JSON list of C-alpha atoms in Angstrom, two decimals:
[
{"chain": "A", "resi": 15, "resn": "LYS", "atom": "CA", "xyz": [40.13, 15.79, -2.84]},
{"chain": "A", "resi": 16, "resn": "GLN", "atom": "CA", "xyz": [40.59, 17.53, 0.48]},
{"chain": "A", "resi": 17, "resn": "GLU", "atom": "CA", "xyz": [43.02, 15.92, 2.90]},
{"chain": "A", "resi": 18, "resn": "VAL", "atom": "CA", "xyz": [43.47, 16.99, 6.50]},
{"chain": "A", "resi": 19, "resn": "THR", "atom": "CA", "xyz": [46.54, 16.12, 8.52]},
{"chain": "A", "resi": 20, "resn": "GLN", "atom": "CA", "xyz": [47.22, 16.55, 12.20]},
{"chain": "A", "resi": 21, "resn": "ILE", "atom": "CA", "xyz": [50.70, 16.31, 13.65]},
{"chain": "A", "resi": 22, "resn": "PRO", "atom": "CA", "xyz": [51.69, 15.03, 16.11]},
{"chain": "A", "resi": 23, "resn": "ALA", "atom": "CA", "xyz": [49.41, 12.05, 16.53]},
{"chain": "A", "resi": 24, "resn": "ALA", "atom": "CA", "xyz": [50.06, 12.09, 20.26]},
{"chain": "A", "resi": 25, "resn": "LEU", "atom": "CA", "xyz": [51.42, 14.66, 22.68]},
{"chain": "A", "resi": 26, "resn": "SER", "atom": "CA", "xyz": [52.18, 14.57, 26.41]},
{"chain": "A", "resi": 27, "resn": "VAL", "atom": "CA", "xyz": [52.96, 17.71, 28.36]},
{"chain": "A", "resi": 28, "resn": "PRO", "atom": "CA", "xyz": [53.19, 18.61, 32.07]},
{"chain": "A", "resi": 29, "resn": "GLU", "atom": "CA", "xyz": [50.28, 20.41, 33.65]},
{"chain": "A", "resi": 30, "resn": "GLY", "atom": "CA", "xyz": [50.43, 24.17, 33.40]},
{"chain": "A", "resi": 31, "resn": "GLU", "atom": "CA", "xyz": [52.29, 24.36, 30.11]},
{"chain": "A", "resi": 32, "resn": "ASN", "atom": "CA", "xyz": [50.99, 26.13, 27.05]},
{"chain": "A", "resi": 33, "resn": "LEU", "atom": "CA", "xyz": [50.77, 24.01, 23.92]},
{"chain": "A", "resi": 34, "resn": "VAL", "atom": "CA", "xyz": [49.95, 24.17, 20.23]},
{"chain": "A", "resi": 35, "resn": "LEU", "atom": "CA", "xyz": [48.20, 21.59, 18.10]},
{"chain": "A", "resi": 36, "resn": "ASN", "atom": "CA", "xyz": [48.58, 21.70, 14.35]},
{"chain": "A", "resi": 37, "resn": "CYS", "atom": "CA", "xyz": [46.19, 21.03, 11.50]},
{"chain": "A", "resi": 38, "resn": "SER", "atom": "CA", "xyz": [46.98, 21.30, 7.80]},
{"chain": "A", "resi": 39, "resn": "PHE", "atom": "CA", "xyz": [44.72, 20.92, 4.78]},
{"chain": "A", "resi": 40, "resn": "THR", "atom": "CA", "xyz": [45.51, 20.52, 1.10]},
{"chain": "A", "resi": 41, "resn": "ASP", "atom": "CA", "xyz": [42.74, 22.57, -0.53]},
{"chain": "A", "resi": 42, "resn": "SER", "atom": "CA", "xyz": [42.58, 26.17, 0.66]},
{"chain": "A", "resi": 43, "resn": "ALA", "atom": "CA", "xyz": [39.09, 26.72, -0.77]},
{"chain": "A", "resi": 44, "resn": "ILE", "atom": "CA", "xyz": [37.36, 26.13, 2.53]},
{"chain": "A", "resi": 45, "resn": "TYR", "atom": "CA", "xyz": [34.12, 27.50, 3.96]},
{"chain": "A", "resi": 46, "resn": "ASN", "atom": "CA", "xyz": [35.15, 27.10, 7.56]},
{"chain": "A", "resi": 47, "resn": "LEU", "atom": "CA", "xyz": [37.31, 25.07, 9.92]},
{"chain": "A", "resi": 48, "resn": "GLN", "atom": "CA", "xyz": [36.21, 23.57, 13.20]},
{"chain": "A", "resi": 49, "resn": "TRP", "atom": "CA", "xyz": [38.12, 22.18, 16.18]},
{"chain": "A", "resi": 50, "resn": "PHE", "atom": "CA", "xyz": [36.58, 19.41, 18.24]},
{"chain": "A", "resi": 51, "resn": "ARG", "atom": "CA", "xyz": [37.39, 17.52, 21.38]},
{"chain": "A", "resi": 52, "resn": "GLN", "atom": "CA", "xyz": [36.65, 13.80, 21.72]},
{"chain": "A", "resi": 53, "resn": "ASP", "atom": "CA", "xyz": [36.88, 11.93, 24.99]},
{"chain": "A", "resi": 54, "resn": "PRO", "atom": "CA", "xyz": [37.39, 8.13, 24.84]},
{"chain": "A", "resi": 55, "resn": "GLY", "atom": "CA", "xyz": [34.27, 6.34, 23.66]},
{"chain": "A", "resi": 56, "resn": "LYS", "atom": "CA", "xyz": [32.35, 9.59, 23.36]},
{"chain": "A", "resi": 57, "resn": "GLY", "atom": "CA", "xyz": [31.09, 11.87, 20.65]},
{"chain": "A", "resi": 58, "resn": "LEU", "atom": "CA", "xyz": [32.54, 15.19, 19.60]},
{"chain": "A", "resi": 59, "resn": "THR", "atom": "CA", "xyz": [32.36, 18.48, 21.43]},
{"chain": "A", "resi": 60, "resn": "SER", "atom": "CA", "xyz": [32.76, 21.54, 19.25]},
{"chain": "A", "resi": 61, "resn": "LEU", "atom": "CA", "xyz": [35.40, 23.89, 20.61]},
{"chain": "A", "resi": 62, "resn": "LEU", "atom": "CA", "xyz": [35.86, 26.61, 18.05]},
{"chain": "A", "resi": 63, "resn": "LEU", "atom": "CA", "xyz": [34.59, 27.41, 14.56]},
{"chain": "A", "resi": 64, "resn": "ILE", "atom": "CA", "xyz": [36.54, 29.73, 12.28]},
{"chain": "A", "resi": 65, "resn": "GLN", "atom": "CA", "xyz": [34.89, 31.04, 9.15]},
{"chain": "A", "resi": 66, "resn": "SER", "atom": "CA", "xyz": [37.10, 31.40, 6.08]},
{"chain": "A", "resi": 67, "resn": "SER", "atom": "CA", "xyz": [37.09, 35.18, 6.41]},
{"chain": "A", "resi": 68, "resn": "GLN", "atom": "CA", "xyz": [38.37, 35.06, 9.98]},
{"chain": "A", "resi": 69, "resn": "ARG", "atom": "CA", "xyz": [41.92, 34.62, 11.21]},
{"chain": "A", "resi": 70, "resn": "GLU", "atom": "CA", "xyz": [41.27, 33.49, 14.75]},
{"chain": "A", "resi": 71, "resn": "GLN", "atom": "CA", "xyz": [38.73, 32.64, 17.38]},
{"chain": "A", "resi": 72, "resn": "THR", "atom": "CA", "xyz": [39.07, 32.55, 21.14]},
{"chain": "A", "resi": 73, "resn": "SER", "atom": "CA", "xyz": [37.18, 30.78, 23.87]},
{"chain": "A", "resi": 74, "resn": "GLY", "atom": "CA", "xyz": [38.56, 30.85, 27.38]},
{"chain": "A", "resi": 75, "resn": "ARG", "atom": "CA", "xyz": [41.99, 29.23, 27.39]},
{"chain": "A", "resi": 76, "resn": "LEU", "atom": "CA", "xyz": [41.64, 28.18, 23.76]},
{"chain": "A", "resi": 77, "resn": "ASN", "atom": "CA", "xyz": [42.69, 30.14, 20.72]},
{"chain": "A", "resi": 78, "resn": "ALA", "atom": "CA", "xyz": [42.43, 28.86, 17.18]},
{"chain": "A", "resi": 79, "resn": "SER", "atom": "CA", "xyz": [44.08, 30.53, 14.22]},
{"chain": "A", "resi": 80, "resn": "LEU", "atom": "CA", "xyz": [43.54, 30.05, 10.52]},
{"chain": "A", "resi": 81, "resn": "ASP", "atom": "CA", "xyz": [45.91, 30.77, 7.65]},
{"chain": "A", "resi": 82, "resn": "LYS", "atom": "CA", "xyz": [43.87, 29.75, 4.66]},
{"chain": "A", "resi": 83, "resn": "SER", "atom": "CA", "xyz": [46.49, 30.57, 2.05]},
{"chain": "A", "resi": 84, "resn": "SER", "atom": "CA", "xyz": [49.03, 28.20, 3.60]},
{"chain": "A", "resi": 85, "resn": "GLY", "atom": "CA", "xyz": [46.43, 25.60, 4.52]},
{"chain": "A", "resi": 86, "resn": "ARG", "atom": "CA", "xyz": [47.11, 25.67, 8.23]},
{"chain": "A", "resi": 87, "resn": "SER", "atom": "CA", "xyz": [45.32, 26.06, 11.51]},
{"chain": "A", "resi": 88, "resn": "THR", "atom": "CA", "xyz": [46.59, 25.89, 15.06]},
{"chain": "A", "resi": 89, "resn": "LEU", "atom": "CA", "xyz": [44.83, 25.34, 18.35]},
{"chain": "A", "resi": 90, "resn": "TYR", "atom": "CA", "xyz": [46.59, 27.01, 21.26]},
{"chain": "A", "resi": 91, "resn": "ILE", "atom": "CA", "xyz": [45.79, 25.81, 24.77]},
{"chain": "A", "resi": 92, "resn": "ALA", "atom": "CA", "xyz": [47.00, 27.99, 27.60]},
{"chain": "A", "resi": 93, "resn": "ALA", "atom": "CA", "xyz": [47.82, 26.80, 31.10]},
{"chain": "A", "resi": 94, "resn": "SER", "atom": "CA", "xyz": [46.96, 23.17, 30.36]},
{"chain": "A", "resi": 95, "resn": "GLN", "atom": "CA", "xyz": [45.05, 21.10, 32.90]},
{"chain": "A", "resi": 96, "resn": "PRO", "atom": "CA", "xyz": [44.61, 17.33, 33.33]},
{"chain": "A", "resi": 97, "resn": "GLY", "atom": "CA", "xyz": [41.00, 17.78, 32.25]},
{"chain": "A", "resi": 98, "resn": "ASP", "atom": "CA", "xyz": [42.24, 18.89, 28.85]},
{"chain": "A", "resi": 99, "resn": "SER", "atom": "CA", "xyz": [43.40, 15.34, 28.15]},
{"chain": "A", "resi": 100, "resn": "ALA", "atom": "CA", "xyz": [41.46, 14.11, 25.12]},
{"chain": "A", "resi": 101, "resn": "THR", "atom": "CA", "xyz": [41.77, 13.66, 21.38]},
{"chain": "A", "resi": 102, "resn": "TYR", "atom": "CA", "xyz": [41.52, 16.90, 19.43]},
{"chain": "A", "resi": 103, "resn": "LEU", "atom": "CA", "xyz": [40.19, 16.80, 15.89]},
{"chain": "A", "resi": 104, "resn": "CYS", "atom": "CA", "xyz": [40.09, 19.49, 13.27]},
{"chain": "A", "resi": 105, "resn": "ALA", "atom": "CA", "xyz": [37.67, 19.39, 10.37]},
{"chain": "A", "resi": 106, "resn": "VAL", "atom": "CA", "xyz": [37.27, 21.54, 7.29]},
{"chain": "A", "resi": 107, "resn": "ARG", "atom": "CA", "xyz": [34.20, 22.28, 5.27]},
{"chain": "A", "resi": 108, "resn": "ASP", "atom": "CA", "xyz": [34.90, 23.00, 1.61]},
{"chain": "A", "resi": 109, "resn": "THR", "atom": "CA", "xyz": [33.37, 25.84, -0.36]},
{"chain": "A", "resi": 110, "resn": "GLY", "atom": "CA", "xyz": [32.16, 23.30, -2.86]},
{"chain": "A", "resi": 111, "resn": "SER", "atom": "CA", "xyz": [29.73, 22.03, -0.23]},
{"chain": "A", "resi": 112, "resn": "ASN", "atom": "CA", "xyz": [26.21, 22.88, -1.29]},
{"chain": "A", "resi": 113, "resn": "PHE", "atom": "CA", "xyz": [23.44, 23.84, 1.08]},
{"chain": "A", "resi": 114, "resn": "GLY", "atom": "CA", "xyz": [22.16, 20.73, 2.82]},
{"chain": "A", "resi": 115, "resn": "ASN", "atom": "CA", "xyz": [25.10, 18.62, 1.69]},
{"chain": "A", "resi": 116, "resn": "GLU", "atom": "CA", "xyz": [28.06, 20.13, 3.45]},
{"chain": "A", "resi": 117, "resn": "LYS", "atom": "CA", "xyz": [30.76, 17.54, 4.00]},
{"chain": "A", "resi": 118, "resn": "LEU", "atom": "CA", "xyz": [33.29, 17.86, 6.79]},
{"chain": "A", "resi": 119, "resn": "THR", "atom": "CA", "xyz": [36.69, 16.32, 6.21]},
{"chain": "A", "resi": 120, "resn": "PHE", "atom": "CA", "xyz": [38.32, 15.33, 9.47]},
{"chain": "A", "resi": 121, "resn": "GLY", "atom": "CA", "xyz": [41.94, 14.95, 10.45]},
{"chain": "A", "resi": 122, "resn": "THR", "atom": "CA", "xyz": [43.02, 11.85, 12.34]},
{"chain": "A", "resi": 123, "resn": "GLY", "atom": "CA", "xyz": [43.43, 13.81, 15.54]},
{"chain": "A", "resi": 124, "resn": "THR", "atom": "CA", "xyz": [46.03, 14.51, 18.18]},
{"chain": "A", "resi": 125, "resn": "ARG", "atom": "CA", "xyz": [45.77, 12.54, 21.39]},
{"chain": "A", "resi": 126, "resn": "LEU", "atom": "CA", "xyz": [46.71, 14.93, 24.17]},
{"chain": "A", "resi": 127, "resn": "THR", "atom": "CA", "xyz": [47.76, 13.84, 27.64]},
{"chain": "A", "resi": 128, "resn": "ILE", "atom": "CA", "xyz": [48.33, 16.40, 30.38]},
{"chain": "A", "resi": 129, "resn": "ILE", "atom": "CA", "xyz": [50.55, 15.01, 33.09]},
{"chain": "A", "resi": 130, "resn": "PRO", "atom": "CA", "xyz": [49.61, 16.15, 36.63]},
{"chain": "B", "resi": 8, "resn": "GLY", "atom": "CA", "xyz": [23.77, 25.35, 23.71]},
{"chain": "B", "resi": 9, "resn": "ALA", "atom": "CA", "xyz": [22.65, 23.06, 20.93]},
{"chain": "B", "resi": 10, "resn": "VAL", "atom": "CA", "xyz": [22.21, 19.46, 22.07]},
{"chain": "B", "resi": 11, "resn": "VAL", "atom": "CA", "xyz": [22.10, 16.34, 19.96]},
{"chain": "B", "resi": 12, "resn": "SER", "atom": "CA", "xyz": [20.93, 13.13, 21.61]},
{"chain": "B", "resi": 13, "resn": "GLN", "atom": "CA", "xyz": [21.90, 9.76, 20.17]},
{"chain": "B", "resi": 14, "resn": "HIS", "atom": "CA", "xyz": [20.36, 6.49, 21.30]},
{"chain": "B", "resi": 15, "resn": "PRO", "atom": "CA", "xyz": [21.31, 3.82, 22.15]},
{"chain": "B", "resi": 16, "resn": "SER", "atom": "CA", "xyz": [24.84, 4.46, 23.33]},
{"chain": "B", "resi": 17, "resn": "ARG", "atom": "CA", "xyz": [25.83, 0.83, 23.02]},
{"chain": "B", "resi": 18, "resn": "VAL", "atom": "CA", "xyz": [24.43, -2.17, 21.21]},
{"chain": "B", "resi": 19, "resn": "ILE", "atom": "CA", "xyz": [25.61, -5.77, 21.26]},
{"chain": "B", "resi": 20, "resn": "CYS", "atom": "CA", "xyz": [23.72, -8.17, 19.04]},
{"chain": "B", "resi": 21, "resn": "LYS", "atom": "CA", "xyz": [23.99, -11.31, 16.98]},
{"chain": "B", "resi": 22, "resn": "SER", "atom": "CA", "xyz": [24.97, -11.42, 13.35]},
{"chain": "B", "resi": 23, "resn": "GLY", "atom": "CA", "xyz": [21.98, -11.01, 11.04]},
{"chain": "B", "resi": 24, "resn": "THR", "atom": "CA", "xyz": [20.12, -8.64, 13.34]},
{"chain": "B", "resi": 25, "resn": "SER", "atom": "CA", "xyz": [18.98, -5.22, 12.17]},
{"chain": "B", "resi": 26, "resn": "VAL", "atom": "CA", "xyz": [19.84, -2.34, 14.48]},
{"chain": "B", "resi": 27, "resn": "LYS", "atom": "CA", "xyz": [18.25, 1.11, 14.57]},
{"chain": "B", "resi": 28, "resn": "ILE", "atom": "CA", "xyz": [20.08, 4.14, 15.92]},
{"chain": "B", "resi": 29, "resn": "GLU", "atom": "CA", "xyz": [18.25, 7.41, 16.64]},
{"chain": "B", "resi": 30, "resn": "CYS", "atom": "CA", "xyz": [19.62, 10.93, 16.43]},
{"chain": "B", "resi": 31, "resn": "ARG", "atom": "CA", "xyz": [17.58, 13.80, 17.87]},
{"chain": "B", "resi": 32, "resn": "SER", "atom": "CA", "xyz": [18.19, 17.52, 17.99]},
{"chain": "B", "resi": 33, "resn": "LEU", "atom": "CA", "xyz": [16.74, 18.53, 21.34]},
{"chain": "B", "resi": 34, "resn": "ASP", "atom": "CA", "xyz": [16.62, 22.32, 21.26]},
{"chain": "B", "resi": 35, "resn": "PHE", "atom": "CA", "xyz": [16.83, 23.23, 17.61]},
{"chain": "B", "resi": 36, "resn": "GLN", "atom": "CA", "xyz": [15.46, 22.18, 14.27]},
{"chain": "B", "resi": 37, "resn": "ALA", "atom": "CA", "xyz": [17.80, 20.44, 11.89]},
{"chain": "B", "resi": 38, "resn": "THR", "atom": "CA", "xyz": [16.98, 20.29, 8.22]},
{"chain": "B", "resi": 39, "resn": "THR", "atom": "CA", "xyz": [20.16, 18.32, 7.73]},
{"chain": "B", "resi": 40, "resn": "MET", "atom": "CA", "xyz": [21.71, 15.60, 9.83]},
{"chain": "B", "resi": 41, "resn": "PHE", "atom": "CA", "xyz": [24.88, 13.64, 9.18]},
{"chain": "B", "resi": 42, "resn": "TRP", "atom": "CA", "xyz": [25.95, 10.10, 9.94]},
{"chain": "B", "resi": 43, "resn": "TYR", "atom": "CA", "xyz": [29.61, 9.24, 10.51]},
{"chain": "B", "resi": 44, "resn": "ARG", "atom": "CA", "xyz": [31.50, 6.06, 11.19]},
{"chain": "B", "resi": 45, "resn": "GLN", "atom": "CA", "xyz": [34.70, 5.90, 13.19]},
{"chain": "B", "resi": 46, "resn": "PHE", "atom": "CA", "xyz": [37.10, 2.96, 13.34]},
{"chain": "B", "resi": 47, "resn": "PRO", "atom": "CA", "xyz": [39.46, 2.54, 16.31]},
{"chain": "B", "resi": 48, "resn": "LYS", "atom": "CA", "xyz": [42.14, 5.23, 16.37]},
{"chain": "B", "resi": 49, "resn": "LYS", "atom": "CA", "xyz": [40.90, 6.54, 13.04]},
{"chain": "B", "resi": 50, "resn": "SER", "atom": "CA", "xyz": [39.13, 9.69, 12.07]},
{"chain": "B", "resi": 51, "resn": "LEU", "atom": "CA", "xyz": [35.46, 10.13, 11.30]},
{"chain": "B", "resi": 52, "resn": "MET", "atom": "CA", "xyz": [34.25, 9.19, 7.85]},
{"chain": "B", "resi": 53, "resn": "LEU", "atom": "CA", "xyz": [31.02, 10.67, 6.56]},
{"chain": "B", "resi": 54, "resn": "MET", "atom": "CA", "xyz": [28.61, 7.93, 5.56]},
{"chain": "B", "resi": 55, "resn": "ALA", "atom": "CA", "xyz": [25.60, 9.93, 4.45]},
{"chain": "B", "resi": 56, "resn": "THR", "atom": "CA", "xyz": [23.78, 13.21, 4.68]},
{"chain": "B", "resi": 57, "resn": "SER", "atom": "CA", "xyz": [20.19, 13.03, 5.84]},
{"chain": "B", "resi": 58, "resn": "ASN", "atom": "CA", "xyz": [17.78, 15.69, 4.58]},
{"chain": "B", "resi": 59, "resn": "GLU", "atom": "CA", "xyz": [14.35, 16.10, 6.14]},
{"chain": "B", "resi": 60, "resn": "GLY", "atom": "CA", "xyz": [11.63, 15.04, 3.77]},
{"chain": "B", "resi": 61, "resn": "SER", "atom": "CA", "xyz": [13.90, 13.70, 1.06]},
{"chain": "B", "resi": 62, "resn": "LYS", "atom": "CA", "xyz": [16.23, 10.83, 0.33]},
{"chain": "B", "resi": 63, "resn": "ALA", "atom": "CA", "xyz": [19.60, 10.68, 2.02]},
{"chain": "B", "resi": 64, "resn": "THR", "atom": "CA", "xyz": [22.78, 11.35, 0.08]},
{"chain": "B", "resi": 65, "resn": "TYR", "atom": "CA", "xyz": [25.30, 8.57, 0.51]},
{"chain": "B", "resi": 66, "resn": "GLU", "atom": "CA", "xyz": [29.07, 8.86, 0.20]},
{"chain": "B", "resi": 67, "resn": "GLN", "atom": "CA", "xyz": [30.88, 6.74, -2.32]},
{"chain": "B", "resi": 68, "resn": "GLY", "atom": "CA", "xyz": [31.33, 3.19, -1.16]},
{"chain": "B", "resi": 69, "resn": "VAL", "atom": "CA", "xyz": [28.52, 3.24, 1.40]},
{"chain": "B", "resi": 70, "resn": "GLU", "atom": "CA", "xyz": [25.80, 0.68, 0.71]},
{"chain": "B", "resi": 71, "resn": "LYS", "atom": "CA", "xyz": [22.38, 2.32, 0.66]},
{"chain": "B", "resi": 72, "resn": "ASP", "atom": "CA", "xyz": [20.55, -0.94, 1.27]},
{"chain": "B", "resi": 73, "resn": "LYS", "atom": "CA", "xyz": [22.81, -1.80, 4.16]},
{"chain": "B", "resi": 74, "resn": "PHE", "atom": "CA", "xyz": [22.57, 1.53, 5.96]},
{"chain": "B", "resi": 75, "resn": "LEU", "atom": "CA", "xyz": [19.00, 2.81, 5.76]},
{"chain": "B", "resi": 76, "resn": "ILE", "atom": "CA", "xyz": [18.48, 6.42, 6.73]},
{"chain": "B", "resi": 77, "resn": "ASN", "atom": "CA", "xyz": [15.17, 8.07, 7.52]},
{"chain": "B", "resi": 78, "resn": "HIS", "atom": "CA", "xyz": [14.75, 11.75, 8.40]},
{"chain": "B", "resi": 79, "resn": "ALA", "atom": "CA", "xyz": [11.06, 11.96, 9.18]},
{"chain": "B", "resi": 80, "resn": "SER", "atom": "CA", "xyz": [11.02, 15.23, 11.08]},
{"chain": "B", "resi": 81, "resn": "LEU", "atom": "CA", "xyz": [13.13, 18.31, 11.71]},
{"chain": "B", "resi": 82, "resn": "THR", "atom": "CA", "xyz": [14.40, 16.83, 14.97]},
{"chain": "B", "resi": 83, "resn": "LEU", "atom": "CA", "xyz": [14.85, 13.12, 14.25]},
{"chain": "B", "resi": 84, "resn": "SER", "atom": "CA", "xyz": [16.96, 11.01, 11.91]},
{"chain": "B", "resi": 85, "resn": "THR", "atom": "CA", "xyz": [17.43, 7.26, 12.17]},
{"chain": "B", "resi": 86, "resn": "LEU", "atom": "CA", "xyz": [20.12, 4.95, 10.85]},
{"chain": "B", "resi": 87, "resn": "THR", "atom": "CA", "xyz": [19.23, 1.28, 10.49]},
{"chain": "B", "resi": 88, "resn": "VAL", "atom": "CA", "xyz": [22.03, -1.20, 9.96]},
{"chain": "B", "resi": 89, "resn": "THR", "atom": "CA", "xyz": [20.29, -4.06, 8.20]},
{"chain": "B", "resi": 90, "resn": "SER", "atom": "CA", "xyz": [21.37, -7.67, 8.63]},
{"chain": "B", "resi": 91, "resn": "ALA", "atom": "CA", "xyz": [24.42, -6.57, 10.57]},
{"chain": "B", "resi": 92, "resn": "HIS", "atom": "CA", "xyz": [27.62, -8.59, 10.41]},
{"chain": "B", "resi": 93, "resn": "PRO", "atom": "CA", "xyz": [30.83, -8.42, 12.47]},
{"chain": "B", "resi": 94, "resn": "GLU", "atom": "CA", "xyz": [32.46, -6.11, 9.93]},
{"chain": "B", "resi": 95, "resn": "ASP", "atom": "CA", "xyz": [29.74, -3.55, 10.68]},
{"chain": "B", "resi": 96, "resn": "SER", "atom": "CA", "xyz": [30.99, -3.28, 14.24]},
{"chain": "B", "resi": 97, "resn": "SER", "atom": "CA", "xyz": [32.10, 0.29, 14.74]},
{"chain": "B", "resi": 98, "resn": "PHE", "atom": "CA", "xyz": [31.40, 3.59, 16.46]},
{"chain": "B", "resi": 99, "resn": "TYR", "atom": "CA", "xyz": [28.61, 5.51, 14.72]},
{"chain": "B", "resi": 100, "resn": "ILE", "atom": "CA", "xyz": [28.14, 9.23, 15.38]},
{"chain": "B", "resi": 101, "resn": "CYS", "atom": "CA", "xyz": [25.46, 11.57, 14.15]},
{"chain": "B", "resi": 102, "resn": "SER", "atom": "CA", "xyz": [25.52, 15.33, 13.89]},
{"chain": "B", "resi": 103, "resn": "ALA", "atom": "CA", "xyz": [22.98, 18.01, 13.14]},
{"chain": "B", "resi": 104, "resn": "ARG", "atom": "CA", "xyz": [23.17, 21.56, 11.87]},
{"chain": "B", "resi": 105, "resn": "ASP", "atom": "CA", "xyz": [20.75, 24.24, 12.98]},
{"chain": "B", "resi": 106, "resn": "ARG", "atom": "CA", "xyz": [18.53, 25.13, 10.04]},
{"chain": "B", "resi": 107, "resn": "GLY", "atom": "CA", "xyz": [18.94, 28.80, 10.88]},
{"chain": "B", "resi": 108, "resn": "TRP", "atom": "CA", "xyz": [22.02, 29.58, 8.85]},
{"chain": "B", "resi": 109, "resn": "LEU", "atom": "CA", "xyz": [24.32, 27.91, 6.38]},
{"chain": "B", "resi": 110, "resn": "GLY", "atom": "CA", "xyz": [27.47, 28.68, 8.34]},
{"chain": "B", "resi": 111, "resn": "ALA", "atom": "CA", "xyz": [26.25, 27.10, 11.56]},
{"chain": "B", "resi": 112, "resn": "PRO", "atom": "CA", "xyz": [28.48, 24.41, 13.06]},
{"chain": "B", "resi": 113, "resn": "GLN", "atom": "CA", "xyz": [27.52, 20.78, 13.24]},
{"chain": "B", "resi": 114, "resn": "HIS", "atom": "CA", "xyz": [26.66, 19.55, 16.73]},
{"chain": "B", "resi": 115, "resn": "PHE", "atom": "CA", "xyz": [27.47, 15.93, 17.48]},
{"chain": "B", "resi": 116, "resn": "GLY", "atom": "CA", "xyz": [25.80, 13.21, 19.47]},
{"chain": "B", "resi": 117, "resn": "ASP", "atom": "CA", "xyz": [27.66, 11.00, 21.93]},
{"chain": "B", "resi": 118, "resn": "GLY", "atom": "CA", "xyz": [27.88, 8.13, 19.48]},
{"chain": "B", "resi": 119, "resn": "THR", "atom": "CA", "xyz": [26.72, 4.52, 19.40]},
{"chain": "B", "resi": 120, "resn": "ARG", "atom": "CA", "xyz": [29.13, 1.66, 19.91]},
{"chain": "B", "resi": 121, "resn": "LEU", "atom": "CA", "xyz": [27.84, -1.22, 17.77]},
{"chain": "B", "resi": 122, "resn": "SER", "atom": "CA", "xyz": [29.25, -4.69, 18.40]},
{"chain": "B", "resi": 123, "resn": "ILE", "atom": "CA", "xyz": [28.09, -7.58, 16.22]},
{"chain": "B", "resi": 124, "resn": "LEU", "atom": "CA", "xyz": [28.88, -11.04, 17.53]}
]
């Protein structure tokens, strides 16, 4: 059974700093890994999707890496801003997921606070 | 970008009431939609996978008769919480995947906060 862990559960950093969020998963047979952002009381916004054959993806100030063999992914946020404050979730989709029944296993998230 | 609309955003109702939540893909067709439940400060747990034109696939431990799912078209799936009780109070989120390719990401709605009195 796939298990996804995110450490730390909460993180506070001053505005302008670069930071790294961590995600680890127990079963390396994944199809892809996705990073999401969730604002309080809201749904999820997809940030980056990394296919199993890829090692990283970039979007603006965000960079996500994937090391499938070690079961790890990181989300790097450059030059953090107060607007980046949110909960960040990673989710993995296993290769055992069949077409039309692809389950995402989510981590419990990291609650990020950027201090102005 | 792909947009998923979920309605209503918040529901407060009495115990015993049935509540219907809608999930629509606005600018793409979704053969498959997903329903998740999220408890406070917890992660999302998949409840069921909704497939257009066929029966939903429920995760272990999820009551099919309690959480009725209908996926009548390529852009709409509904979740009905039947005879809701306080323990059903939670945040429910749907997602949809573009039918175009298997590796497409899931796009999420804004969620529905359900409170049963």
